[in-house]
Amino acid sequence: MKELRTRVAIVGAGPAGLFLGHLLSREGIDNVVVERRSREYVEQRVRAGVIEDGIAKLLADAGAGERMVRQGLVHHGVELRFEGASHRLALSDLAEGRAITVYGQQEVVKDLVRLRLERGEPLHFDAEVTAMDDLRSDAPYVEFEGPEGRTRVSCEYVAGCDGTFGVATRAVPASEMRRYERTYPFSWLGILAQAEPATQELIYCRHQNGFALYSLRSPTVSRLYLGVRPDESLDEWSDERIWDELSTRLATTERPALNVGPILERGITAMRSVVVAPMRYGRLFLAGDAAHIVPPTGAKGMNLALADVRELARALCAKFQDHSDDLLDTYSQRCLERVWRAEEFSTYMTQMLHPSFDDEFENGVQRARLRQVVTSREASTVLSRNYVDLNSL
Ligand code: RFL
Ligand code: PHB
């Protein structure tokens, strides 16, 4: 078996793992990132698209936002559409001038991979971490299987940034970590389409047939979602049916609902909420989806992941540079407070925008909530502040 030594072994090259590696390297802290998929795969994986105000600044201040600042689309509002009518939420007016940046998650990943490889820092693709151990000692290790065989990475700390149900959470004895979970009775069918967006701003739509979201990636690429039954399969959704349903749900009396174009990518994602606590076991620290999942209605997943590693990088710097354990010891508690706020917001958005098919009482409550959001300045202010900057409030 090959042997490597580093200070921090980082499992996973999603936004969390790559950004943690970036922040540590900037402080001169040696780290190794290990990713089980190929570079092409992680750079093409279409997922999140909304970056909060404070998280966009964090990326830019860390020298990782140059292309995002050039190519990202800054939005100052979103639209809420229900009962056939549109209502604009003036996010920036309601949230002290702050705004969201629409920039694909895979673009963030591409930027971070390129920066890392340019600086010659270790990043192993096609390398699956199969084990980690001695996590409660001061000499933990992880092992991975890569193109060159088996390697053991001896380190001082392990960062579990390996996403949902990863090897990191599985390495923790069940008695040492609690898992809180909720499932929802729907999934999201998402498409990326070569079509000019027919909207300037994101549209969150509640229709009696179900939820719809109109998002975008560039002046020529649209990203759209439909709420569907949890057991639905992509085979049941021809291109024609997808476009018909999107245009039914997004229709208003005022303008054409959308522009149609070739579908470049499609997928169905189940919606759930998960929190594991604490986000630490000995010298293993969890960050991002490895520690929590939010339903995508609040657009919080990638933001939470980047906010976690902002905390973790600070805590590791305090340890290595000032010999202080304080921030490491409070990491989990500080993150979880923010994570539960994001769970609350994501649940609120999800429950307000996905109609029930068998509970008319629930539907009455949802409509009342939406009307309150568009008529009460207090309600729209709370929503806007959480939407644009929850992780920095
Ligand atoms: P990732 O991105 O899943 O990265 C984890 C990485 O770990 C690798 N890995 C391993 N590597 C080595 N050895 C092993 N044993 C490994 N096991 C796993 C995986 O291959 C992977 O590369 O987690 P990370 O970094 O925590 O980032 C989290 C975000 O990806 C996620 O929260 C967001 O995509 C969620 N999300 C959204 N977040 C937002 O902030 N705004 C949005 O608008 C938004 N929309 C979305 C979303 C997620 C979606 N899906 C598909 C879940 C829309 C959708 C449809
Ligand atoms: C996206 O653009 O992919 C997106 C936007 C907002 C969400 C979820 C996904 O809430």
Short mmCIF file of C-alpha atoms and ligand atoms in Angstrom, two decimals, residues 11-17 34-37 41-42 45-50 105 127-130 161-164 166-167 170 188 223 225 269 287-290 294 296 299-305, ligand 1:
data_model
loop_
_atom_site.label_atom_id
_atom_site.label_comp_id
_atom_site.label_asym_id
_atom_site.label_seq_id
_atom_site.Cartn_x
_atom_site.Cartn_y
_atom_site.Cartn_z
CA VAL A 11 -13.03 13.33 1.49
CA GLY A 12 -15.05 14.56 -1.52
CA ALA A 13 -14.51 17.17 -4.24
CA GLY A 14 -17.93 18.82 -4.19
CA PRO A 15 -18.24 22.50 -3.27
CA ALA A 16 -17.54 21.76 0.42
CA GLY A 17 -14.37 19.69 0.01
CA VAL A 34 -9.81 12.58 -2.50
CA GLU A 35 -12.78 12.19 -4.90
CA ARG A 36 -14.31 8.93 -6.06
CA ARG A 37 -15.65 10.28 -9.37
CA TYR A 41 -18.17 13.86 -13.84
CA VAL A 42 -17.94 16.39 -11.00
CA ARG A 45 -23.00 17.41 -12.49
CA VAL A 46 -25.92 19.86 -12.78
CA ARG A 47 -27.30 20.90 -9.43
CA ALA A 48 -27.72 24.10 -7.48
CA GLY A 49 -27.75 27.54 -9.00
CA VAL A 50 -28.38 30.20 -6.38
CA GLN A 105 -22.77 24.78 -8.86
CA ALA A 127 -10.20 7.55 -5.92
CA GLU A 128 -12.79 6.13 -3.53
CA VAL A 129 -12.23 6.41 0.20
CA THR A 130 -13.09 2.95 1.49
CA CYS A 161 -17.26 16.40 2.72
CA ASP A 162 -18.55 13.32 0.93
CA GLY A 163 -22.23 14.17 0.57
CA THR A 164 -25.29 12.14 1.50
CA GLY A 166 -21.13 8.95 2.69
CA VAL A 167 -18.33 6.89 4.15
CA ARG A 170 -20.87 5.59 8.31
CA TRP A 188 -38.45 17.38 -8.33
CA ARG A 223 -33.22 25.53 -15.77
CA TYR A 225 -38.28 22.10 -12.28
CA THR A 269 -34.52 14.13 -7.12
CA ALA A 287 -19.43 19.57 6.40
CA GLY A 288 -22.08 20.12 3.70
CA ASP A 289 -24.47 17.39 2.56
CA ALA A 290 -22.53 14.84 4.64
CA VAL A 294 -32.41 20.48 2.80
CA PRO A 296 -34.13 22.49 -2.70
CA ALA A 299 -31.95 27.11 -2.52
CA LYS A 300 -29.78 26.54 0.55
CA GLY A 301 -27.78 23.31 -0.01
CA MET A 302 -24.63 24.66 -1.65
CA ASN A 303 -24.72 27.80 0.50
CA LEU A 304 -24.83 25.74 3.70
CA ALA A 305 -21.94 23.60 2.47
P1 RFL B 1 -21.55 17.03 -2.94
O1 RFL B 1 -21.63 18.10 -3.95
O2 RFL B 1 -22.50 15.90 -3.00
O3 RFL B 1 -20.06 16.47 -2.97
C1 RFL B 1 -19.67 15.29 -2.29
C2 RFL B 1 -18.56 14.65 -3.09
O4 RFL B 1 -18.04 13.54 -2.36
C3 RFL B 1 -17.79 12.50 -3.29
N1 RFL B 1 -17.72 11.23 -2.53
C4 RFL B 1 -16.59 10.54 -2.28
N2 RFL B 1 -15.31 10.79 -2.63
C5 RFL B 1 -14.36 9.87 -2.26
N3 RFL B 1 -14.66 8.75 -1.53
C6 RFL B 1 -15.92 8.47 -1.16
N4 RFL B 1 -16.21 7.37 -0.45
C7 RFL B 1 -16.96 9.39 -1.53
N5 RFL B 1 -18.30 9.44 -1.34
C8 RFL B 1 -18.75 10.56 -1.95
C9 RFL B 1 -18.94 12.58 -4.26
O5 RFL B 1 -18.65 11.94 -5.48
C10 RFL B 1 -19.07 14.10 -4.40
O6 RFL B 1 -18.29 14.61 -5.47
O7 RFL B 1 -21.67 17.63 -1.46
P2 RFL B 1 -21.24 19.06 -0.88
O8 RFL B 1 -19.85 19.43 -1.30
O9 RFL B 1 -21.56 18.99 0.56
O10 RFL B 1 -22.19 20.11 -1.60
C11 RFL B 1 -23.57 20.12 -1.34
C12 RFL B 1 -24.34 20.52 -2.60
O11 RFL B 1 -23.93 19.73 -3.68
C13 RFL B 1 -25.85 20.39 -2.43
O12 RFL B 1 -26.26 20.80 -1.15
C14 RFL B 1 -26.62 21.26 -3.45
O13 RFL B 1 -26.44 20.78 -4.76
C15 RFL B 1 -28.09 21.27 -3.11
N6 RFL B 1 -28.90 22.00 -4.10
C16 RFL B 1 -28.97 23.39 -4.09
N7 RFL B 1 -28.22 24.12 -3.22
C17 RFL B 1 -28.24 25.49 -3.27
O14 RFL B 1 -27.54 26.16 -2.50
N8 RFL B 1 -28.99 26.19 -4.19
C18 RFL B 1 -29.76 25.52 -5.07
O15 RFL B 1 -30.37 26.18 -5.91
C19 RFL B 1 -29.80 24.07 -5.04
N9 RFL B 1 -30.53 23.38 -5.92
C20 RFL B 1 -29.59 21.28 -5.06
C21 RFL B 1 -30.41 22.00 -5.97
C22 RFL B 1 -29.48 19.90 -5.14
C23 RFL B 1 -30.20 19.22 -6.08
N10 RFL B 1 -30.02 17.82 -6.13
C24 RFL B 1 -29.72 17.12 -7.30
C25 RFL B 1 -29.75 17.12 -4.89
C26 RFL B 1 -31.14 21.33 -6.91
C27 RFL B 1 -31.06 19.93 -6.97
C28 RFL B 1 -31.91 19.25 -7.99
#
